[in-house]
Each structure stands twice: as structure tokens, then as C-alpha cells.
Coordinates of C-alpha atoms in Angstrom, one line a residue:
M1 CA 97.4 72.6 72.6
S2 CA 95.6 75.8 74.3
T3 CA 96.9 77.0 77.5
K4 CA 93.7 78.7 78.4
I5 CA 92.4 78.2 82.0
K6 CA 89.0 77.4 82.3
E7 CA 86.9 79.1 84.8
N8 CA 86.4 77.2 88.2
E9 CA 82.8 76.4 88.2
P10 CA 80.6 77.3 91.3
Q11 CA 79.7 73.3 91.6
T12 CA 83.1 72.2 92.5
K13 CA 84.2 70.4 95.6
G14 CA 84.1 72.4 98.7
I15 CA 82.1 75.4 99.8
N16 CA 80.1 77.0 97.2
V17 CA 81.1 80.5 97.3
Y18 CA 77.8 81.7 95.8
V19 CA 75.9 80.1 98.7
L20 CA 78.5 81.2 101.3
I21 CA 78.1 84.9 100.4
F22 CA 74.4 84.8 99.8
S23 CA 74.3 83.3 103.6
L24 CA 76.4 86.3 104.5
I25 CA 73.9 88.5 102.8
L26 CA 71.0 87.0 104.8
F27 CA 73.1 87.4 108.0
A28 CA 73.7 91.1 107.1
A29 CA 70.0 91.8 106.5
A30 CA 69.2 90.2 109.8
L31 CA 71.4 92.4 111.7
T32 CA 69.7 95.4 110.2
Y33 CA 66.7 94.4 112.8
I34 CA 68.9 94.0 115.7
V35 CA 71.6 96.4 115.5
P36 CA 70.2 100.2 116.1
A37 CA 71.1 102.8 113.2
G38 CA 73.5 105.5 113.8
Q39 CA 75.5 107.9 112.2
F40 CA 78.7 110.2 112.7
E41 CA 78.8 113.7 111.1
R42 CA 81.1 113.9 108.1
T43 CA 83.9 116.7 107.0
E44 CA 85.8 116.7 104.0
V45 CA 89.7 116.2 104.3
G46 CA 91.9 116.1 101.2
G47 CA 88.8 115.6 98.9
R48 CA 87.5 112.7 100.9
D49 CA 84.7 112.3 103.5
V50 CA 85.9 111.4 107.1
I51 CA 84.1 111.1 109.9
A52 CA 84.0 113.8 112.7
P53 CA 84.8 112.0 115.9
G54 CA 82.6 113.0 118.8
T55 CA 79.3 113.3 116.6
F56 CA 77.9 110.0 116.8
E57 CA 73.9 109.9 117.4
Y58 CA 71.6 107.0 116.8
V59 CA 69.0 107.3 114.0
E60 CA 65.7 105.8 113.0
S61 CA 66.3 102.4 112.1
N62 CA 66.0 101.2 108.3
P63 CA 65.9 97.4 108.4
V64 CA 66.0 95.8 104.9
S65 CA 63.0 94.1 103.5
V66 CA 62.7 90.7 101.7
L67 CA 62.4 92.3 98.5
G68 CA 65.3 94.5 99.6
I69 CA 67.6 92.0 100.0
F70 CA 67.4 90.7 96.4
S71 CA 67.2 94.2 95.3
S72 CA 70.4 94.9 96.9
I73 CA 72.3 92.3 94.7
H74 CA 71.3 94.5 91.7
S75 CA 72.8 97.3 93.5
G76 CA 75.9 95.5 94.4
M77 CA 76.4 94.7 90.8
Y78 CA 76.0 98.3 90.0
A79 CA 78.3 99.4 92.9
G80 CA 81.1 96.7 91.7
A81 CA 80.6 97.2 88.0
N82 CA 84.0 99.1 87.3
I83 CA 85.8 96.0 88.6
I84 CA 83.5 93.7 87.1
F85 CA 84.0 94.9 83.7
F86 CA 87.5 95.4 84.3
V87 CA 87.7 91.5 85.0
L88 CA 85.9 90.7 82.0
I89 CA 88.2 92.9 79.7
V90 CA 91.1 91.5 81.0
G91 CA 90.0 88.1 80.5
G92 CA 88.7 88.8 76.9
T93 CA 92.4 90.2 76.3
F94 CA 94.2 87.0 77.5
G95 CA 91.7 85.2 75.5
I96 CA 92.8 87.0 72.3
L97 CA 96.4 86.6 73.5
T98 CA 96.0 82.6 73.9
K99 CA 94.3 82.5 70.4
T100 CA 97.3 83.8 68.9
G101 CA 99.2 80.7 70.4
A102 CA 102.2 83.2 71.4
L103 CA 101.6 82.5 75.3
S104 CA 101.6 78.6 74.8
S105 CA 104.9 79.2 72.7
F106 CA 106.4 81.6 75.3
I107 CA 105.6 79.4 78.3
A108 CA 107.0 76.3 76.8
M109 CA 110.2 78.0 75.7
L110 CA 110.7 79.2 79.1
S111 CA 110.1 76.1 80.9
V112 CA 112.9 74.6 78.5
K113 CA 115.3 77.5 79.5
M114 CA 114.7 77.4 83.3
A115 CA 114.6 73.7 83.4
K116 CA 117.7 73.5 85.8
R117 CA 116.9 76.7 87.5
E118 CA 113.2 77.0 88.1
M119 CA 113.5 77.4 91.9
L120 CA 115.0 80.7 91.3
L121 CA 112.3 82.0 89.8
I122 CA 110.1 82.0 92.9
P123 CA 112.0 84.5 95.1
V124 CA 112.8 86.7 92.1
L125 CA 109.4 87.1 91.1
M126 CA 107.9 87.3 94.4
L127 CA 110.2 90.2 95.2
F128 CA 109.0 91.9 92.3
F129 CA 105.2 91.6 93.3
A130 CA 106.2 92.6 96.6
F131 CA 107.8 95.7 95.7
A132 CA 104.9 96.4 93.3
G133 CA 102.5 96.0 96.5
S134 CA 104.5 98.3 98.7
L135 CA 105.4 100.8 96.6
M136 CA 102.5 101.4 94.0
G137 CA 99.6 99.4 95.8
M138 CA 99.4 96.6 93.4
S139 CA 96.1 94.7 94.0
D140 CA 93.5 94.7 91.4
E141 CA 96.4 94.7 88.8
T142 CA 97.5 91.1 90.0
I143 CA 94.7 89.4 88.1
V144 CA 96.3 90.1 84.7
Y145 CA 99.6 88.3 86.1
V146 CA 97.9 85.2 87.4
G147 CA 96.9 84.2 83.7
I148 CA 100.8 84.3 83.0
L149 CA 102.3 82.5 86.1
V150 CA 99.7 79.7 86.7
P151 CA 100.7 78.1 83.2
L152 CA 104.3 78.9 83.7
A153 CA 104.4 77.2 86.9
I154 CA 103.0 74.1 85.6
A155 CA 105.3 74.2 82.8
L156 CA 108.2 74.3 85.2
G157 CA 106.9 71.1 87.1
F158 CA 105.1 72.8 89.7
D159 CA 101.4 73.3 90.2
S160 CA 98.7 75.9 89.9
M161 CA 98.8 77.0 93.3
T162 CA 102.6 77.9 93.1
G163 CA 102.1 80.2 90.4
F164 CA 99.1 81.8 91.8
A165 CA 100.8 82.0 95.3
I166 CA 103.7 83.6 93.6
V167 CA 101.5 86.6 92.4
M168 CA 99.1 86.7 95.2
L169 CA 101.2 86.4 98.3
G170 CA 104.1 88.4 96.8
A171 CA 101.7 91.4 96.3
S172 CA 99.9 90.9 99.4
V173 CA 103.1 91.0 101.7
G174 CA 104.1 94.1 99.9
F175 CA 100.7 95.6 100.2
S176 CA 100.7 94.8 103.9
S177 CA 104.0 96.1 104.7
A178 CA 103.3 99.5 102.8
V179 CA 106.5 100.8 102.7
M180 CA 105.4 103.9 100.5
N181 CA 101.9 102.5 99.2
P182 CA 100.1 106.0 98.5
F183 CA 96.8 104.0 98.6
T184 CA 97.0 102.9 102.2
I185 CA 99.7 104.3 104.3
G186 CA 99.8 107.7 102.3
I187 CA 95.9 108.3 102.9
A188 CA 96.0 107.1 106.3
Q189 CA 98.7 109.3 107.4
E190 CA 97.3 112.3 105.8
I191 CA 94.0 111.9 107.8
A192 CA 95.8 111.0 111.2
G193 CA 98.0 114.5 110.6
L194 CA 101.1 112.5 110.3
P195 CA 104.1 113.3 108.1
M196 CA 103.7 111.6 104.6
F197 CA 105.4 108.3 104.7
S198 CA 107.0 108.8 108.3
G199 CA 108.1 105.8 110.3
I200 CA 109.4 104.3 107.2
G201 CA 112.3 102.3 109.0
L202 CA 109.6 100.0 111.0
R203 CA 107.9 99.2 107.8
I204 CA 111.1 98.3 105.9
A205 CA 111.8 95.7 108.6
L206 CA 108.2 94.3 108.4
F207 CA 108.8 94.0 104.6
I208 CA 111.7 92.1 104.8
V209 CA 110.3 89.7 107.4
L210 CA 107.2 89.4 105.5
Y211 CA 108.7 88.6 102.3
I212 CA 111.3 86.1 103.7
L213 CA 108.3 84.4 105.4
A214 CA 106.0 84.1 102.1
T215 CA 108.9 83.0 99.8
T216 CA 109.8 80.3 102.4
F217 CA 106.5 79.2 102.3
V218 CA 105.9 79.1 98.6
M219 CA 109.2 77.5 98.0
H220 CA 108.4 74.8 100.8
H221 CA 105.2 73.9 98.8
A222 CA 107.0 74.1 95.3
K223 CA 109.6 71.7 96.4
K224 CA 107.1 69.1 97.6
V225 CA 105.4 69.2 94.3
K226 CA 108.6 69.0 92.4
Q227 CA 109.5 65.7 94.2
D228 CA 106.0 64.4 94.3
P229 CA 103.8 65.8 91.6
S230 CA 100.5 63.9 93.3
K231 CA 100.7 66.5 96.2
G232 CA 100.3 69.6 93.7
I233 CA 97.2 71.4 93.8
F234 CA 95.7 72.3 90.3
G235 CA 92.7 74.0 89.0
T236 CA 91.1 73.0 85.6
Q237 CA 94.7 73.0 83.9
T238 CA 97.2 70.3 84.6
A239 CA 100.6 69.4 83.4
Q240 CA 99.2 67.7 80.3
D241 CA 97.5 71.0 79.0
V242 CA 101.0 72.8 78.7
P243 CA 102.9 72.2 75.6
K244 CA 106.4 71.0 75.4
L245 CA 108.3 73.2 72.8
E246 CA 111.3 72.1 70.8
G247 CA 113.4 74.7 68.9
K248 CA 112.5 78.4 69.3
M249 CA 109.6 80.8 69.3
P250 CA 108.3 81.8 65.9
M251 CA 109.0 85.4 65.0
R252 CA 105.3 86.3 65.0
H253 CA 105.0 85.0 68.4
K254 CA 108.0 87.1 69.6
L255 CA 106.5 90.0 68.4
V256 CA 103.1 89.2 70.3
M257 CA 104.7 88.7 73.6
L258 CA 107.0 91.8 72.9
L259 CA 103.6 93.8 72.5
F260 CA 102.2 92.3 75.5
L261 CA 105.2 93.1 77.6
S262 CA 105.2 96.9 76.6
N263 CA 101.4 97.0 77.6
F264 CA 102.9 96.5 81.2
I265 CA 105.5 99.0 80.8
V266 CA 103.0 101.7 79.5
L267 CA 100.4 100.6 82.3
M268 CA 103.3 101.1 85.3
Y269 CA 104.1 104.5 83.5
G270 CA 100.5 105.5 83.5
V271 CA 99.8 104.5 87.2
K272 CA 102.8 106.2 88.5
V273 CA 102.9 109.4 86.2
H274 CA 99.2 109.9 85.5
D275 CA 97.3 108.2 88.1
W276 CA 95.8 105.9 86.0
Y277 CA 93.4 103.5 87.6
I278 CA 90.8 100.7 86.7
T279 CA 89.1 102.6 83.6
E280 CA 92.4 103.5 82.1
I281 CA 94.1 100.1 82.6
A282 CA 90.9 98.3 81.2
G283 CA 91.1 100.7 77.9
L284 CA 94.8 100.1 77.9
F285 CA 94.2 96.1 77.9
L286 CA 91.3 96.6 75.4
M287 CA 93.5 98.3 73.4
Y288 CA 96.6 96.2 73.3
G289 CA 94.3 93.1 72.9
V290 CA 93.4 94.3 69.5
L291 CA 96.8 95.1 68.5
I292 CA 97.9 91.8 69.7
G293 CA 95.3 90.0 67.7
L294 CA 96.4 91.9 64.4
V295 CA 99.9 91.2 64.9
G296 CA 99.1 87.5 65.4
K297 CA 97.5 87.3 62.3
L298 CA 94.0 86.9 63.5
A299 CA 91.0 88.0 61.3
P300 CA 88.8 90.6 63.0
S301 CA 85.9 88.0 63.4
E302 CA 88.4 85.7 65.2
I303 CA 89.5 88.5 67.6
A304 CA 86.0 89.5 68.6
D305 CA 85.3 85.6 69.2
A306 CA 88.3 85.0 71.1
F307 CA 87.6 88.2 73.4
I308 CA 84.2 86.7 74.2
D309 CA 85.7 83.3 74.7
G310 CA 88.2 84.9 77.2
A311 CA 85.5 87.0 79.2
R312 CA 83.1 84.3 79.3
E313 CA 85.6 82.0 81.4
L314 CA 85.5 84.8 84.2
V315 CA 82.0 85.5 84.2
S316 CA 81.7 83.6 87.4
G317 CA 84.6 85.4 89.2
A318 CA 83.1 88.8 88.1
L319 CA 79.7 87.9 89.6
I320 CA 81.0 87.3 92.7
I321 CA 82.3 90.6 93.0
G322 CA 78.8 92.0 92.7
F323 CA 77.5 89.7 95.4
A324 CA 80.1 90.4 97.9
Q325 CA 79.4 94.3 97.5
T326 CA 75.7 93.6 98.4
I327 CA 76.6 93.2 102.0
L328 CA 78.2 96.8 102.2
I329 CA 75.2 97.9 100.2
I330 CA 72.7 96.6 103.1
F331 CA 74.9 97.9 105.9
N332 CA 75.3 101.4 104.4
E333 CA 71.5 101.8 103.5
A334 CA 70.6 100.6 107.1
Q335 CA 73.2 102.8 108.5
L336 CA 75.3 100.3 110.5
I337 CA 78.7 100.6 109.7
D338 CA 79.0 104.0 112.0
T339 CA 77.2 101.9 114.9
I340 CA 79.9 99.3 114.5
L341 CA 82.5 101.8 114.4
Y342 CA 80.9 103.5 117.7
G343 CA 80.9 100.1 119.5
V344 CA 84.3 98.9 118.7
A345 CA 86.0 102.2 119.7
A346 CA 84.1 101.8 123.2
V347 CA 85.2 98.3 123.4
L348 CA 88.9 99.1 122.6
G349 CA 88.9 101.8 125.5
S350 CA 88.3 98.6 127.8
L351 CA 91.0 96.8 126.8
P352 CA 94.5 96.6 128.8
S353 CA 97.0 99.3 127.3
V354 CA 99.4 96.5 125.9
L355 CA 96.4 95.1 123.9
N356 CA 95.2 98.1 122.5
A357 CA 97.0 98.2 119.3
V358 CA 96.3 94.4 118.7
G359 CA 92.8 95.3 119.4
M360 CA 92.8 97.8 116.6
F361 CA 94.4 95.2 114.2
V362 CA 91.7 93.0 115.0
F363 CA 89.1 95.4 114.3
Q364 CA 90.6 96.6 110.9
T365 CA 90.8 93.0 110.3
G366 CA 87.3 92.3 110.4
L367 CA 86.1 95.5 109.2
N368 CA 87.8 94.7 105.7
F369 CA 85.4 92.0 105.1
L370 CA 83.0 94.7 104.7
V371 CA 85.0 97.5 103.3
P372 CA 87.7 95.5 101.0
S373 CA 89.3 98.7 100.1
G374 CA 92.3 100.3 101.6
S375 CA 91.8 104.0 100.8
G376 CA 87.9 103.4 101.8
Q377 CA 88.8 101.8 105.0
A378 CA 91.5 104.6 105.9
A379 CA 88.8 107.3 105.2
L380 CA 86.2 105.5 107.5
T381 CA 88.3 104.4 110.3
M382 CA 91.5 106.7 110.9
P383 CA 89.4 109.9 111.8
I384 CA 88.0 107.7 114.7
M385 CA 91.2 105.7 115.4
A386 CA 93.7 108.6 115.3
P387 CA 92.3 110.5 118.2
L388 CA 91.0 107.3 119.9
S389 CA 94.7 106.0 119.8
E390 CA 96.0 109.1 121.9
M391 CA 93.4 108.4 124.5
L392 CA 94.6 104.8 124.7
G393 CA 98.0 105.6 125.1
V394 CA 99.0 104.4 121.4
T395 CA 100.8 106.4 119.0
R396 CA 98.8 107.5 115.9
Q397 CA 101.7 106.0 113.8
T398 CA 101.0 102.7 115.8
A399 CA 97.2 103.0 114.9
V400 CA 98.2 103.4 111.4
L401 CA 100.3 100.4 111.3
A402 CA 97.3 98.2 112.7
Y403 CA 95.1 99.7 110.0
Q404 CA 97.5 98.8 107.2
L405 CA 98.2 95.3 108.7
G406 CA 94.5 94.6 109.2
D407 CA 93.6 95.5 105.8
G408 CA 96.4 94.2 103.9
M409 CA 96.6 90.7 105.4
S410 CA 92.8 89.7 105.4
N411 CA 92.8 90.4 101.6
M412 CA 94.1 87.1 101.1
I413 CA 91.3 85.1 102.7
F414 CA 88.0 87.1 102.6
P415 CA 85.5 86.3 99.8
T416 CA 84.5 89.9 99.6
V417 CA 87.5 90.9 98.0
G418 CA 87.0 91.2 94.4
Y419 CA 90.4 90.8 92.9
L420 CA 91.0 87.7 94.9
M421 CA 87.7 86.0 93.8
A422 CA 88.4 86.9 90.1
S423 CA 92.1 85.8 90.4
L424 CA 90.9 82.2 91.9
S425 CA 88.5 82.1 88.9
L426 CA 91.2 82.8 86.4
A427 CA 93.3 80.0 87.7
G428 CA 90.8 77.6 88.3
I429 CA 91.1 77.2 92.1
S430 CA 88.2 77.1 94.4
W431 CA 87.9 79.6 97.3
S432 CA 87.8 76.8 99.7
K433 CA 90.6 75.2 98.5
W434 CA 93.0 78.1 98.4
L435 CA 91.8 78.9 102.1
R436 CA 92.8 75.4 103.4
W437 CA 96.1 76.0 101.7
V438 CA 96.7 79.7 102.8
M439 CA 95.6 79.7 106.6
P440 CA 99.0 78.4 107.9
F441 CA 100.7 81.1 106.3
I442 CA 97.9 83.9 107.1
I443 CA 98.4 82.7 110.9
M444 CA 102.0 82.9 110.9
E445 CA 101.8 86.3 109.1
M446 CA 99.4 87.6 111.8
I447 CA 101.7 86.5 114.4
V448 CA 104.4 88.6 113.0
A449 CA 101.8 91.5 112.7
I450 CA 101.1 91.3 116.4
I451 CA 104.9 91.3 117.5
F452 CA 105.4 94.4 115.2
L453 CA 102.5 95.8 117.0
V454 CA 103.4 95.3 120.4
I455 CA 107.1 96.3 119.6
A456 CA 105.8 99.7 118.0
Q457 CA 103.5 100.1 121.2
M458 CA 106.7 99.7 123.4
I459 CA 109.0 101.9 121.7
Q460 CA 106.1 104.7 121.0
Y461 CA 106.6 104.4 117.4
G462 CA 106.2 107.7 116.1
P463 CA 107.0 110.7 115.4
F464 CA 103.6 110.7 117.3

């Protein structure tokens, strides 16, 4: 029986994410008639354009027209093309892997071997993803793991949500704590003029607290599902869709899975040593997809058909990425981003000193809706937040901490985050269902963030 996870159709119960995002597009367009346009001058730092503080000025407004609203959707698709095609290629590769039958065989075999120790997998796997998020900035790459962990969790007697959360929350708490994440903390500290990866002690403590919180949250849910499967949250795949294996995996399937595992080893090497990103990773998956098909004894036409079937399952999630990019396109063309930054900086200056760092955190969280890119948000906001923090009596290191927490935590809830929406589509879980399930954890996580920010402000977290 196939273990392919079918795409979550937009017509499922709950909020239709396309309607939600289009409503936000209309709201963004309306703001272009209300909020005045403005801009800061930019300078180049480390090959990136950053804002020059104190250079803001209002400029002539450029509100979006009715036709412009719909044209911006095409522009959003174009802007998000690298991620969109990455998602489709990964989906196609999983289609080939599924067609060989090796993934079904592996999951069923592992479910038999781990039948008495399945709860141990949760903290171990979440620690792996937390390390990957904290040290390598794993985010978009989580998509490829969801296709493995969701059916594995179901085979072990859990549900789709458990498998999805192991990957996403594990990587998220690592990304948020950013012990040595070069794409967030590295860039932000460089722009703020701080020593690279300085202040690591507090971030390690933050990593430990968030990891324990996330693991406890997921294990609590998994235990409830284990005791009463009716409490499980499933996507389009249920326990009946996962095969039960008697005996060993065929040698052909073992070779396919070893080849698939080597893909991740090469991927981690390439990312770490050669700075591979989406284009190289997509090419790697496509290459391994063809190799997997050949080793799995699929005919060339079967490989092509399986790739198309796999990509088709993720079209919905891929299109959402382009729709979400449209909001940023509208704000950029109307030159509203800098106006928002300028206004928020003025508001933060009026807050009581004890709340300044918390105010920065709230701002960075909201901004991540518009700029769901860790490095992009660092380049956009840190040139303002770093000098502003000194005026407010907040250390630059604390300002960086507020940025990384606001950026990382909100990645798990905003529909403008492309890899989240694509991963939900792969798992067959609607965004509204995920939001209801994860919000208690997000609230607890944000309370922890605020506590750490207050501590950072009290101890004058530095070196400066």
C-alpha cells in the first residue's frame, strides 16, 4: 500500500489559506493609500544593502491600483520562484522514492523494531533538528524531512501532527535560540558591530529551555494519541495507509534507502563547506531522485511519471509561497517598509526603559510577517535597532537577541512563511488546524523569550 501523503486541498475545513492571504493582500493595498511613503538611504556592509540611520525622508506616494493588486501576484510568484521550484523538485523526488516502495518498507520495518521504544525517538530526533536549526540555520530544508517523519510517526502509533511537530518545532527552537546560526545571529552581529557569535552563554541557556519546553509539549500530545488514537490529528494519511511489514526489507529497498541517506550527508557537507543553498540543494535532490529510481528498478518513463505525481501533490503549497510574497511586493513598490521602521523606532523611544527590549521583540515578530527571511530582516532592521538600542539604554547584544527571537518564533505561525506552508501541504495538515494546535506552545515560548529579554536588559547583556 502506498505511503504517499496527498496534498491538503484548499477546500478543507477551517480557514482557506488562499482567502486569508488574498484578504491580507487587499489590506496591504489599502494601506498604500493611507500610510505615507518614505525611505532611508542605503549603504553597503559586507555585500548587503543596509539602512543608514538618520536619513529617513518622506517621498511621493505610489498607491497600488486595482490592476496592480492582481499584477503583484504574478510578481510575487516570480519573487518566490526559487523556493516554489525547490518545493516542486523535492516533492517530485519523494514521488520517485515512494514509487520504489522503499520508503513504505523502511517505515514499516522501523515501526516493528521500535514498537516498545517509540517515545525515545521524539527527544532524540527533536535534538537533532534543534542542533541543525541552531548551528546551520535549518529552515527550508525541513520540508524534505516532513515526508519521512509524518508516516513514521503514524506507523509508530502516533499521528500526523506528532511527526510534523518533531521536525518543525525541533528546528524552530534551534533557529530561535540561534547559538551559532550564521544566517541570523551571524549577520545581525556583523551589522551591529558585535564580535561574531559573542554572548553565546545566554543563547545556550535559551536553547536548553526551549528544547525542553518543545520536547515536553510534543511528547505530551504523543502520549495522549498513543492512549486514545481518536485524539490524534491526521492529515490525508491515516494509520490504515501505513503498511505493516513482516520480515526484513528487500535488498533493493535497503540500497534505495542507503542512497537516500547519502543524499542528506552530501547535503550537510555542501551546506557547511561550500555554502550551498536552494539551487544546489534542489539540483542534488533531482540528481538523487533519478539515481533512486534507477536503483529501485523503475523504467525511465516510470521515474518521470512518479516525479510529476510527487510534484503535483505540492502545487497547492508551492502557490501559497508566491501569494505570500505578493504582500512584500506591494509594500516595497509603495515604499512603506521604511515608513513603518521609522514609526516603530519613534514608538519604542517612548516606552519605559524596562520594556524597550520587549518592544523590539514585538516589532521584530510583526515584521517577520512581511519579511519572512532571517538574513533579510537582519539587513533591514539591525542598522536602525543597533544605534537605537544605545539611545534607549539597551545593549546592542540585547537588540540582536530581540531580533532573533522575534524572527524565529513567528516562523511557526505566519502563513507568509513559505517552508511552513509547503510542509503543511506535504503533511496534509491545514494551516488553521496547525495554528490551533501550536498556539499554546507559541504563547509559552514567547513568555520564555520575554523573561530572557528582561534578564538580558537587567544584566546589560554584552559585550556591549
